[in-house]
mmCIF file of C-alpha atoms in Angstrom:
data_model
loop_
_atom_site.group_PDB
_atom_site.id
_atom_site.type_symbol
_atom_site.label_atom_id
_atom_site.label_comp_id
_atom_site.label_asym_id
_atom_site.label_seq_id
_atom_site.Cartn_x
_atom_site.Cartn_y
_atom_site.Cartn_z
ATOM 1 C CA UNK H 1 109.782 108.022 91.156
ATOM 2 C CA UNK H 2 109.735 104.347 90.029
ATOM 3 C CA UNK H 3 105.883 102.927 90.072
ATOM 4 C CA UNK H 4 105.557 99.089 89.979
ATOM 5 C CA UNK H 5 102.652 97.439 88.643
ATOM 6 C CA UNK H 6 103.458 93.635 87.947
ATOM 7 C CA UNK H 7 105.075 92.760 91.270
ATOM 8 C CA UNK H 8 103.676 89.363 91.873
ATOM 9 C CA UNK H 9 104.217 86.959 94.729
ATOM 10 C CA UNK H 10 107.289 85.492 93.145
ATOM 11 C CA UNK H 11 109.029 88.700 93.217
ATOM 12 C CA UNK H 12 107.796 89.572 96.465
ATOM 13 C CA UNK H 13 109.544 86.326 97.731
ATOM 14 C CA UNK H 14 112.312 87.250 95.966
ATOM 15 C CA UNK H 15 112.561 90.004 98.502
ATOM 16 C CA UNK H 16 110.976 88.885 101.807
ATOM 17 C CA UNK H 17 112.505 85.989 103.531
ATOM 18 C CA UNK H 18 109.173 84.979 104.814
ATOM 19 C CA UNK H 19 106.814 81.811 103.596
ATOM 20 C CA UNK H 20 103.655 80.254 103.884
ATOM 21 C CA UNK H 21 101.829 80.703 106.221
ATOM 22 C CA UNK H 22 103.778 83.811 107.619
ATOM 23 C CA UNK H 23 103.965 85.700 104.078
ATOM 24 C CA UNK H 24 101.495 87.907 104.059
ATOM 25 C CA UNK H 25 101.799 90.270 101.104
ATOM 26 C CA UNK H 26 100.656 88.198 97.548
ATOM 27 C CA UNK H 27 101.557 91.299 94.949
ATOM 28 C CA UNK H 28 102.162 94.900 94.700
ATOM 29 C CA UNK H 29 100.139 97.671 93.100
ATOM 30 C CA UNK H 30 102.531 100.770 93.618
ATOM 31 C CA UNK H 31 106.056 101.238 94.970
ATOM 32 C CA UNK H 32 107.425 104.838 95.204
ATOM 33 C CA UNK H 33 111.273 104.090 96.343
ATOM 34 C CA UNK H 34 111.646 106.815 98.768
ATOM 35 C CA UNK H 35 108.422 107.292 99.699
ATOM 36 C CA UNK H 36 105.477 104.528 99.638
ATOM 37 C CA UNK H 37 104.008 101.154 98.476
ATOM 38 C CA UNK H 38 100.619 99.727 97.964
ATOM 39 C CA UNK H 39 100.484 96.126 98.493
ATOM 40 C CA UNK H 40 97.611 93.265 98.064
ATOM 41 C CA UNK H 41 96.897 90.827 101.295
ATOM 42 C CA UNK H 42 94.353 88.285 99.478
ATOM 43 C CA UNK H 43 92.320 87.255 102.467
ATOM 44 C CA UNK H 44 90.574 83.372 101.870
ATOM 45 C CA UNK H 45 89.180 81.114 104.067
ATOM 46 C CA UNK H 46 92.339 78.477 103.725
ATOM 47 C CA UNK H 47 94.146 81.011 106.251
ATOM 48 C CA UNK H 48 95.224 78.810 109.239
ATOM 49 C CA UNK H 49 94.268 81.493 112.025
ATOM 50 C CA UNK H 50 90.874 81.460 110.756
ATOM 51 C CA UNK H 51 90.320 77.802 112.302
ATOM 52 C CA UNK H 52 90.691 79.103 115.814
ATOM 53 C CA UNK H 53 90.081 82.883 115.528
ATOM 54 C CA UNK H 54 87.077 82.489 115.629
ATOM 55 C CA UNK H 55 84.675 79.344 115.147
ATOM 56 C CA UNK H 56 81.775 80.159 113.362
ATOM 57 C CA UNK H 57 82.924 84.125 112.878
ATOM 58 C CA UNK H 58 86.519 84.421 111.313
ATOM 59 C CA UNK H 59 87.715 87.181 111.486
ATOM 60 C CA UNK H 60 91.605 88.021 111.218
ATOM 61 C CA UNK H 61 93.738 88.693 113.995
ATOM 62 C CA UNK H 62 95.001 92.372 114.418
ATOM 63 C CA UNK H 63 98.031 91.417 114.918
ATOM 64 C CA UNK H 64 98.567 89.540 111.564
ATOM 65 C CA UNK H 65 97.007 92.711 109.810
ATOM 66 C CA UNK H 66 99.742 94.482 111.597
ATOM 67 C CA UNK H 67 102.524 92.483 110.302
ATOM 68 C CA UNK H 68 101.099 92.659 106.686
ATOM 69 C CA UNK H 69 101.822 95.849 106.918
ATOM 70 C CA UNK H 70 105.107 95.627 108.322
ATOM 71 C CA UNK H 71 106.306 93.115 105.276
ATOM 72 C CA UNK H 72 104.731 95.706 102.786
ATOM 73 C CA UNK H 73 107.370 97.852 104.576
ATOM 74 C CA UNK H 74 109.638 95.263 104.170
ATOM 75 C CA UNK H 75 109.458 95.441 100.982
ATOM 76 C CA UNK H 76 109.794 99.292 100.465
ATOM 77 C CA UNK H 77 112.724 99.552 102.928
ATOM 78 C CA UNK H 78 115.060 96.716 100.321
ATOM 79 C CA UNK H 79 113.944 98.123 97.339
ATOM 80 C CA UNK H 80 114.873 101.741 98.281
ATOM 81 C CA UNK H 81 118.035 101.342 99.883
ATOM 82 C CA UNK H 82 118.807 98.810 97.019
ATOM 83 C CA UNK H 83 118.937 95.673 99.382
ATOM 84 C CA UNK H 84 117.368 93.072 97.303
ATOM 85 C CA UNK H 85 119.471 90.091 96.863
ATOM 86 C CA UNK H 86 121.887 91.145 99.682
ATOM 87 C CA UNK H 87 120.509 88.796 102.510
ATOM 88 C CA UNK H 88 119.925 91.924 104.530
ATOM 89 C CA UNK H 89 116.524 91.540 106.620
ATOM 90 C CA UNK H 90 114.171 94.078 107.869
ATOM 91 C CA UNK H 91 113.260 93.343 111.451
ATOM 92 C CA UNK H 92 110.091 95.019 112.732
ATOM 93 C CA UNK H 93 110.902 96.740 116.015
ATOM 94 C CA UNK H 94 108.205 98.491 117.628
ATOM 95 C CA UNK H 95 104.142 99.383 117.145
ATOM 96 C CA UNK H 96 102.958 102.402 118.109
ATOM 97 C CA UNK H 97 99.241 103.849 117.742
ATOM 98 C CA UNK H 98 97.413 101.055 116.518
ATOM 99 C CA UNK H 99 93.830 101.187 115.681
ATOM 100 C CA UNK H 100 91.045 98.500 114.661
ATOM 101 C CA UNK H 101 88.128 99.468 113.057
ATOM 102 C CA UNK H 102 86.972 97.196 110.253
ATOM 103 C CA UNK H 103 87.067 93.289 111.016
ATOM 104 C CA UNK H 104 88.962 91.659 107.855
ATOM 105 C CA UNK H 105 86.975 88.538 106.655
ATOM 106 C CA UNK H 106 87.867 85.639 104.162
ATOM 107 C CA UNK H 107 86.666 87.234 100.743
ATOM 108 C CA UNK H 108 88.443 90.722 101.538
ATOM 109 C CA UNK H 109 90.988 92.070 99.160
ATOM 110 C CA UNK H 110 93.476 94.027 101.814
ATOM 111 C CA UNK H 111 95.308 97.405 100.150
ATOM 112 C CA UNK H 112 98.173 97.897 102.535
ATOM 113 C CA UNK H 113 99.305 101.413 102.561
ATOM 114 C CA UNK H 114 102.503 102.056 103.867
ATOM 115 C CA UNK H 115 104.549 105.259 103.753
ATOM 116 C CA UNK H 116 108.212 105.850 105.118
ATOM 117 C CA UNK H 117 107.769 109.148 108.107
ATOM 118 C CA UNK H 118 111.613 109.022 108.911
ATOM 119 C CA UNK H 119 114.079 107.146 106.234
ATOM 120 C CA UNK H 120 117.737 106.645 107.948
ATOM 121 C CA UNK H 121 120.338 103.651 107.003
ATOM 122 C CA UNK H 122 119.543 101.281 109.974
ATOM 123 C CA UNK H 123 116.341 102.243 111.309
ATOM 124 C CA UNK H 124 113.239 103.395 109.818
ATOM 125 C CA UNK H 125 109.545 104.825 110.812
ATOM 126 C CA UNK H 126 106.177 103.888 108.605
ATOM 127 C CA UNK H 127 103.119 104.934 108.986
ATOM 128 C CA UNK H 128 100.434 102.046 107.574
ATOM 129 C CA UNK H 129 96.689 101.525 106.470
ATOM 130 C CA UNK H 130 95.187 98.244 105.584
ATOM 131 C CA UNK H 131 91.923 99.348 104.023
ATOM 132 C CA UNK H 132 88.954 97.240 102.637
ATOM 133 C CA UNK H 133 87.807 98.889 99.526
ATOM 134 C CA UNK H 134 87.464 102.845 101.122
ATOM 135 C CA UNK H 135 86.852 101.421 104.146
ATOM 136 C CA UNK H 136 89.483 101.804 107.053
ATOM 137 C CA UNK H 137 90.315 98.602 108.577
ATOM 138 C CA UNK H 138 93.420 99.253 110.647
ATOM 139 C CA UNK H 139 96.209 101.560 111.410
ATOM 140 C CA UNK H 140 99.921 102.007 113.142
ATOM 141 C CA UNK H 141 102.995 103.480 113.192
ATOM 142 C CA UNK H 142 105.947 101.301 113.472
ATOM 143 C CA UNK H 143 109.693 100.885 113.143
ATOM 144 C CA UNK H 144 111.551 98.495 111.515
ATOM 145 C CA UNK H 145 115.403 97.953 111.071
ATOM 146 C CA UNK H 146 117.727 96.515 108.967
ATOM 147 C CA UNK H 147 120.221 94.594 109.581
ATOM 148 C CA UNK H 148 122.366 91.005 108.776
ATOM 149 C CA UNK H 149 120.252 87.634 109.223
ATOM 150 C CA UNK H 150 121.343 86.117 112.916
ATOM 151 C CA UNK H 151 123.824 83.528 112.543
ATOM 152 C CA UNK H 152 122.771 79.665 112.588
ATOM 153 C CA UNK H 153 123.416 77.736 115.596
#
């Protein structure tokens, strides 16, 4: 069991192809290859969906929470099969069972929890929290899987 502990945002971008604004994961507390990963979403005010979502009460969009998670799983999927600097993505393929119960403000510190349920070599089932201190904020259970980038056009 390999636990990380200084996984900052430069090594997570090392691993994610994703940028600002769409990265979503800034470092990483844990990573148990095989098993799970604890990652940090920083939420601030200087988010772009907090302009519109919502004037006067932002609050951050489920669905963004949801793809936090999915990039922490990102992350857990490369470093476990030992995919990091092959170009190999993780695409996320389908949501099931999620739940909202906390809104996320600017100011939070997000843990995202993520934990494989089913590891194969393709595809791959997580099970995620993003919690708010000991609060519950959201849940799902998604797949993602990997596979080569698309070719340019």
């Amino acid at each position: 069991m390999a636990h990380v502990i200084d996984y900052d945002v430069t090594k997570v971008m090392a691993v994610l192809p994703h940028r600002y604004p769409m990265l979503l994961v800034d470092r990483l507390e844990e990573l148990v290859k095989d098993e799970s990963i604890r990652a940090i979403k920083a939420v601030t005010m200087n988010e772009g969906f907090f302009q519109g979502h919502f004037p006067g009460r932002p609050i951050m969009p489920g669905v963004m929470i949801v793809e936090a998670l999915a990039q922490a799983a990102g992350v857990l999927a490369m470093e476990s099969f030992g995919l990091v600097g092959s170009g190999k993505l993780v695409y996320f393929m389908a949501i099931d069972g999620a739940k909202f119960r906390v809104p996320v403000e600017p100011g939070c510190l997000l843990s995202l929890n993520v934990k494989f349920e089913q590891k194969r070599a393709r595809v791959c089932k997580f099970s995620g929290q993003a919690m708010i201190g000991d609060k519950l904020a959201a849940e799902a259970n998604f797949t993602a899987m990997i596979a080569d980038p698309p070719e340019a056009q």
